[in-house]
Tab-separated table of C-alpha atoms and ligand atoms in Angstrom:
chain	number	residue	atom	x	y	z
A	1	MET	CA	-9.110	17.755	-26.680
A	2	THR	CA	-6.047	17.416	-28.870
A	3	VAL	CA	-5.555	13.828	-29.906
A	4	PRO	CA	-3.214	12.445	-32.509
A	5	PRO	CA	-4.221	9.666	-34.862
A	6	PRO	CA	-5.031	6.564	-32.854
A	7	ILE	CA	-2.528	3.700	-32.312
A	8	VAL	CA	-3.886	0.113	-32.357
A	9	ALA	CA	-1.609	-2.469	-30.667
A	10	PRO	CA	-2.748	-6.077	-31.029
A	11	SER	CA	-1.772	-8.067	-27.989
A	12	ILE	CA	-0.058	-11.404	-28.725
A	13	LEU	CA	-1.289	-12.816	-25.480
A	14	ALA	CA	-4.439	-13.879	-27.381
A	15	ALA	CA	-2.351	-15.319	-30.385
A	16	ASP	CA	-1.261	-19.021	-30.852
A	17	PHE	CA	2.059	-19.171	-28.956
A	18	ALA	CA	3.136	-22.118	-31.030
A	19	ARG	CA	3.006	-19.968	-34.162
A	20	LEU	CA	4.044	-16.543	-32.795
A	21	ALA	CA	6.004	-15.341	-35.826
A	22	GLU	CA	3.184	-16.195	-38.210
A	23	GLU	CA	0.560	-14.566	-35.962
A	24	VAL	CA	2.683	-11.429	-35.812
A	25	ARG	CA	2.951	-11.325	-39.614
A	26	ALA	CA	-0.834	-11.565	-39.826
A	27	VAL	CA	-1.114	-8.058	-38.489
A	28	GLU	CA	2.017	-6.599	-40.302
A	29	GLY	CA	0.945	-3.495	-42.278
A	30	ALA	CA	-2.151	-3.013	-40.152
A	31	ALA	CA	-0.941	-2.745	-36.548
A	32	ASP	CA	0.825	0.311	-35.385
A	33	TRP	CA	2.539	-1.404	-32.474
A	34	LEU	CA	2.687	-5.035	-31.292
A	35	HIS	CA	1.716	-5.295	-27.589
A	36	VAL	CA	3.782	-7.866	-25.756
A	37	ASP	CA	2.594	-8.892	-22.273
A	38	VAL	CA	5.337	-10.123	-20.035
A	39	MET	CA	3.962	-11.689	-16.834
A	40	ASP	CA	6.168	-13.275	-14.059
A	41	ASN	CA	3.842	-15.146	-11.793
A	42	HIS	CA	4.746	-12.807	-9.021
A	43	PHE	CA	3.374	-9.343	-9.861
A	44	VAL	CA	0.451	-11.219	-11.528
A	45	PRO	CA	-0.484	-14.809	-11.016
A	46	ASN	CA	-0.152	-15.635	-14.728
A	47	LEU	CA	3.180	-16.512	-16.459
A	48	THR	CA	3.868	-15.755	-20.139
A	49	ILE	CA	6.923	-14.874	-22.013
A	50	GLY	CA	10.201	-13.067	-21.363
A	51	LEU	CA	13.246	-11.582	-22.895
A	52	PRO	CA	14.450	-14.609	-25.093
A	53	VAL	CA	11.144	-14.712	-26.870
A	54	VAL	CA	11.131	-11.002	-27.312
A	55	GLN	CA	14.537	-11.065	-28.808
A	56	SER	CA	13.656	-13.775	-31.199
A	57	LEU	CA	10.454	-12.091	-32.282
A	58	ARG	CA	12.211	-8.861	-32.830
A	59	ALA	CA	13.971	-10.401	-35.748
A	60	ALA	CA	10.700	-11.665	-37.257
A	61	THR	CA	8.776	-8.465	-37.878
A	62	GLN	CA	9.087	-4.645	-38.561
A	63	ILE	CA	6.311	-3.740	-36.139
A	64	PRO	CA	7.421	-1.657	-33.246
A	65	PHE	CA	7.167	-3.489	-29.922
A	66	ASP	CA	5.102	-2.174	-27.055
A	67	VAL	CA	6.250	-4.144	-24.192
A	68	HIS	CA	3.972	-4.375	-21.098
A	69	LEU	CA	5.864	-5.560	-18.126
A	70	MET	CA	3.656	-7.084	-15.393
A	71	ILE	CA	6.594	-8.016	-13.252
A	72	THR	CA	8.204	-7.292	-9.904
A	73	ASP	CA	11.543	-5.472	-9.729
A	74	PRO	CA	11.256	-3.826	-13.151
A	75	ARG	CA	14.440	-1.731	-12.501
A	76	ARG	CA	16.378	-4.975	-12.813
A	77	TRP	CA	14.711	-6.318	-16.000
A	78	ALA	CA	13.108	-3.406	-17.969
A	79	PRO	CA	16.311	-2.037	-19.615
A	80	GLY	CA	16.995	-5.425	-21.164
A	81	TYR	CA	13.854	-4.992	-23.223
A	82	ALA	CA	15.028	-1.591	-24.368
A	83	ASP	CA	18.378	-3.138	-25.372
A	84	ALA	CA	16.481	-5.844	-27.276
A	85	GLY	CA	15.001	-3.178	-29.499
A	86	ALA	CA	11.559	-2.566	-27.913
A	87	TYR	CA	10.085	0.646	-29.076
A	88	ASN	CA	8.280	1.327	-25.864
A	89	VAL	CA	8.648	-0.403	-22.466
A	90	THR	CA	5.996	0.049	-19.903
A	91	PHE	CA	6.276	-1.026	-16.294
A	92	HIS	CA	3.723	-0.849	-13.503
A	93	ALA	CA	3.666	2.050	-11.046
A	94	GLU	CA	2.753	-0.479	-8.264
A	95	ALA	CA	5.963	-2.393	-8.848
A	96	CYS	CA	8.432	0.414	-8.763
A	97	ASP	CA	9.470	2.892	-6.010
A	98	ASP	CA	11.260	5.286	-8.305
A	99	PRO	CA	9.384	5.366	-11.584
A	100	VAL	CA	11.146	8.546	-12.819
A	101	ALA	CA	14.606	6.977	-12.395
A	102	LEU	CA	13.556	3.970	-14.437
A	103	ALA	CA	12.034	6.030	-17.167
A	104	LYS	CA	15.337	7.774	-17.492
A	105	ASP	CA	17.187	4.442	-17.744
A	106	LEU	CA	14.701	3.291	-20.528
A	107	ARG	CA	15.078	6.494	-22.433
A	108	SER	CA	18.897	6.372	-22.278
A	109	ALA	CA	18.687	2.724	-23.459
A	110	GLY	CA	16.866	4.138	-26.632
A	111	ALA	CA	13.295	3.220	-25.777
A	112	LYS	CA	10.126	5.157	-25.045
A	113	ALA	CA	9.156	4.874	-21.351
A	114	GLY	CA	5.657	3.806	-20.186
A	115	LEU	CA	3.928	3.898	-16.918
A	116	ALA	CA	1.149	1.469	-16.210
A	117	ILE	CA	-1.645	1.925	-13.687
A	118	ASP	CA	-3.656	-1.142	-12.580
A	119	ARG	CA	-7.310	-1.334	-11.890
A	120	ASP	CA	-7.075	-0.431	-8.139
A	121	THR	CA	-4.479	2.299	-8.408
A	122	PRO	CA	-5.603	5.974	-8.531
A	123	ILE	CA	-4.077	8.049	-11.129
A	124	GLU	CA	-3.601	11.386	-9.310
A	125	PRO	CA	-0.316	10.640	-7.364
A	126	TYR	CA	1.203	9.911	-10.869
A	127	LEU	CA	0.108	12.783	-12.923
A	128	GLU	CA	3.027	14.990	-11.891
A	129	LEU	CA	5.420	12.317	-13.089
A	130	LEU	CA	4.193	12.243	-16.681
A	131	PRO	CA	6.731	14.607	-18.185
A	132	SER	CA	9.221	11.837	-17.664
A	133	PHE	CA	7.113	9.386	-19.653
A	134	ASP	CA	6.143	8.729	-23.310
A	135	THR	CA	3.156	6.546	-22.678
A	136	LEU	CA	0.615	6.111	-19.858
A	137	LEU	CA	-1.110	2.718	-19.893
A	138	ILE	CA	-4.330	2.727	-17.973
A	139	MET	CA	-5.707	-0.763	-17.361
A	140	THR	CA	-9.449	-1.109	-18.109
A	141	ILE	CA	-9.335	-4.519	-16.383
A	142	LYS	CA	-7.257	-6.011	-13.574
A	143	ALA	CA	-3.877	-6.831	-15.068
A	144	GLY	CA	-3.091	-10.528	-15.522
A	145	PHE	CA	-5.313	-12.270	-17.985
A	146	GLY	CA	-6.706	-11.633	-21.466
A	147	GLY	CA	-10.288	-11.988	-22.368
A	148	GLN	CA	-11.754	-10.172	-19.298
A	149	ARG	CA	-14.728	-7.840	-19.369
A	150	PHE	CA	-13.895	-4.107	-19.910
A	151	ILE	CA	-14.726	-1.882	-16.785
A	152	PRO	CA	-16.159	1.391	-18.083
A	153	GLN	CA	-15.719	3.099	-14.661
A	154	LEU	CA	-11.991	3.071	-15.126
A	155	LEU	CA	-12.300	5.627	-18.026
A	156	GLU	CA	-12.652	8.265	-15.363
A	157	LYS	CA	-8.837	7.872	-15.069
A	158	VAL	CA	-8.467	8.308	-18.718
A	159	ARG	CA	-10.420	11.504	-18.608
A	160	ALA	CA	-8.369	12.886	-15.744
A	161	ALA	CA	-5.143	11.913	-17.523
A	162	ARG	CA	-6.345	13.540	-20.810
A	163	ARG	CA	-7.199	16.819	-18.971
A	164	HIS	CA	-3.791	16.803	-17.369
A	165	VAL	CA	-1.873	15.929	-20.616
A	166	ASP	CA	-3.702	18.620	-22.691
A	167	SER	CA	-3.498	21.382	-20.031
A	168	GLY	CA	0.278	20.780	-19.612
A	169	HIS	CA	0.840	20.290	-23.334
A	170	LEU	CA	2.551	17.083	-22.730
A	171	GLU	CA	3.528	14.689	-25.510
A	172	LEU	CA	2.315	11.462	-24.203
A	173	ARG	CA	0.195	8.644	-25.488
A	174	ILE	CA	-2.682	7.582	-23.323
A	175	GLU	CA	-3.185	3.820	-23.837
A	176	VAL	CA	-5.875	1.633	-22.639
A	177	ASP	CA	-5.622	-2.122	-22.099
A	178	GLY	CA	-8.230	-4.713	-21.325
A	179	GLY	CA	-11.499	-5.674	-22.923
A	180	ILE	CA	-11.000	-3.309	-25.891
A	181	ALA	CA	-13.214	-4.328	-28.811
A	182	ALA	CA	-15.693	-2.958	-31.289
A	183	ASP	CA	-18.331	-2.438	-28.609
A	184	THR	CA	-15.896	-0.630	-26.130
A	185	ILE	CA	-13.255	1.220	-28.157
A	186	GLU	CA	-15.395	4.239	-28.947
A	187	GLN	CA	-16.099	5.157	-25.349
A	188	ALA	CA	-12.390	4.734	-24.612
A	189	ALA	CA	-11.538	6.965	-27.468
A	190	ALA	CA	-14.161	9.590	-26.459
A	191	ALA	CA	-12.646	9.608	-22.942
A	192	GLY	CA	-9.372	10.622	-24.361
A	193	ALA	CA	-7.291	7.383	-25.091
A	194	ASP	CA	-5.219	7.484	-28.210
A	195	ALA	CA	-3.587	4.061	-28.135
A	196	PHE	CA	-5.628	0.908	-27.871
A	197	VAL	CA	-4.481	-2.630	-26.960
A	198	ALA	CA	-6.674	-5.458	-28.238
A	199	GLY	CA	-6.017	-9.103	-27.732
A	200	THR	CA	-9.135	-11.146	-28.059
A	201	ALA	CA	-10.733	-8.697	-30.412
A	202	VAL	CA	-7.864	-9.133	-32.908
A	203	TYR	CA	-6.655	-12.645	-32.556
A	204	GLY	CA	-10.080	-14.041	-31.885
A	205	ALA	CA	-11.238	-12.621	-35.202
A	206	ALA	CA	-11.151	-14.512	-38.501
A	207	ASP	CA	-9.056	-11.780	-40.095
A	208	PRO	CA	-6.845	-10.112	-37.517
A	209	ALA	CA	-5.559	-7.407	-39.911
A	210	GLU	CA	-9.112	-6.414	-40.724
A	211	ALA	CA	-10.019	-6.379	-37.074
A	212	VAL	CA	-7.269	-3.930	-36.424
A	213	ARG	CA	-8.362	-1.585	-39.215
A	214	ARG	CA	-11.889	-1.820	-38.011
A	215	LEU	CA	-10.916	-0.938	-34.496
A	216	ARG	CA	-8.816	2.010	-35.747
A	217	GLY	CA	-11.722	3.276	-37.807
A	218	LEU	CA	-14.057	3.203	-34.843
A	219	ALA	CA	-11.577	5.041	-32.624
A	220	GLU	CA	-11.111	7.776	-35.361
A	221	ARG	CA	-14.821	8.271	-35.804
A	222	ALA	CA	-15.375	8.508	-31.984
A	223	VAL	CA	-12.870	11.264	-31.673
A	224	ALA	CA	-14.062	13.129	-34.932
A	225	GLY	CA	-17.648	12.974	-33.563
A	226	ALA	CA	-16.684	14.130	-29.991
B	1	LIG	C1	-3.816	-8.422	-19.518
B	1	LIG	C2	-2.936	-7.788	-20.552
B	1	LIG	C3	-3.619	-7.368	-21.899
B	1	LIG	C4	-4.429	-8.482	-22.596
B	1	LIG	C5	-5.694	-7.868	-23.097
B	1	LIG	O1	-3.213	-8.211	-18.309
B	1	LIG	O2	-2.265	-6.618	-20.199
B	1	LIG	O3	-2.819	-6.747	-22.766
B	1	LIG	O4	-3.747	-9.051	-23.572
B	1	LIG	O5	-6.479	-8.888	-23.700
B	1	LIG	P1	-7.958	-8.583	-24.140
B	1	LIG	O6	-7.924	-7.566	-25.266
B	1	LIG	O7	-8.487	-9.918	-24.438
B	1	LIG	O8	-8.706	-8.006	-22.906
B	2	LIG	ZN1	-1.112	-5.535	-21.742
């Protein structure tokens, strides 16, 4: 298994929305990416933040943004997040009938392109699309809410993706999202994930930056010992 150094992406979904800039600065210098969950009350029942908040927040930090769009009609909205300076824009496979075309649009708008696979979606039909993508986000819960319990069975998709990425020598991050914490990150890393979203485990901690460093250390050790 060839895995680059792990990325840890705190999810601001678990932060205090009344103090977003401060909460983001609390992980500056520790976080590799900042995970921004955009939910539209259609693709998922929950409703969070959208483009204006991302635009304002972009000016408040140096951390690259990893935008996770849980929205319907991503072809209409996703490029706006790339234009707003997001480093990576991920949309859901279930919400898009031409993922490769949207990945191209995102790349031409200057962002990395990410494909997200929700809990009940098999990975196999999407493996052949991966050369068009920079990140593959595999949900380890059902998308929609933070603070849910990690589902270890979903790591089978991570293993399948890792085999495919390694055998095809693809340059692609395999990211896991949902229930990632000190007691779950090692198994996700051993399965082949190399980017880790963590909401509750970071913003529920007394020292969010320290929580990020601890998670990265655990992921590194799990891969070194694999
Ligand atoms: C849920 C979001 C996640 C969420 C994870 O649909 O995509 O990014 O913030 O939160 P935790 O880490 O608490 O499971
Ligand atoms: Zn997310």
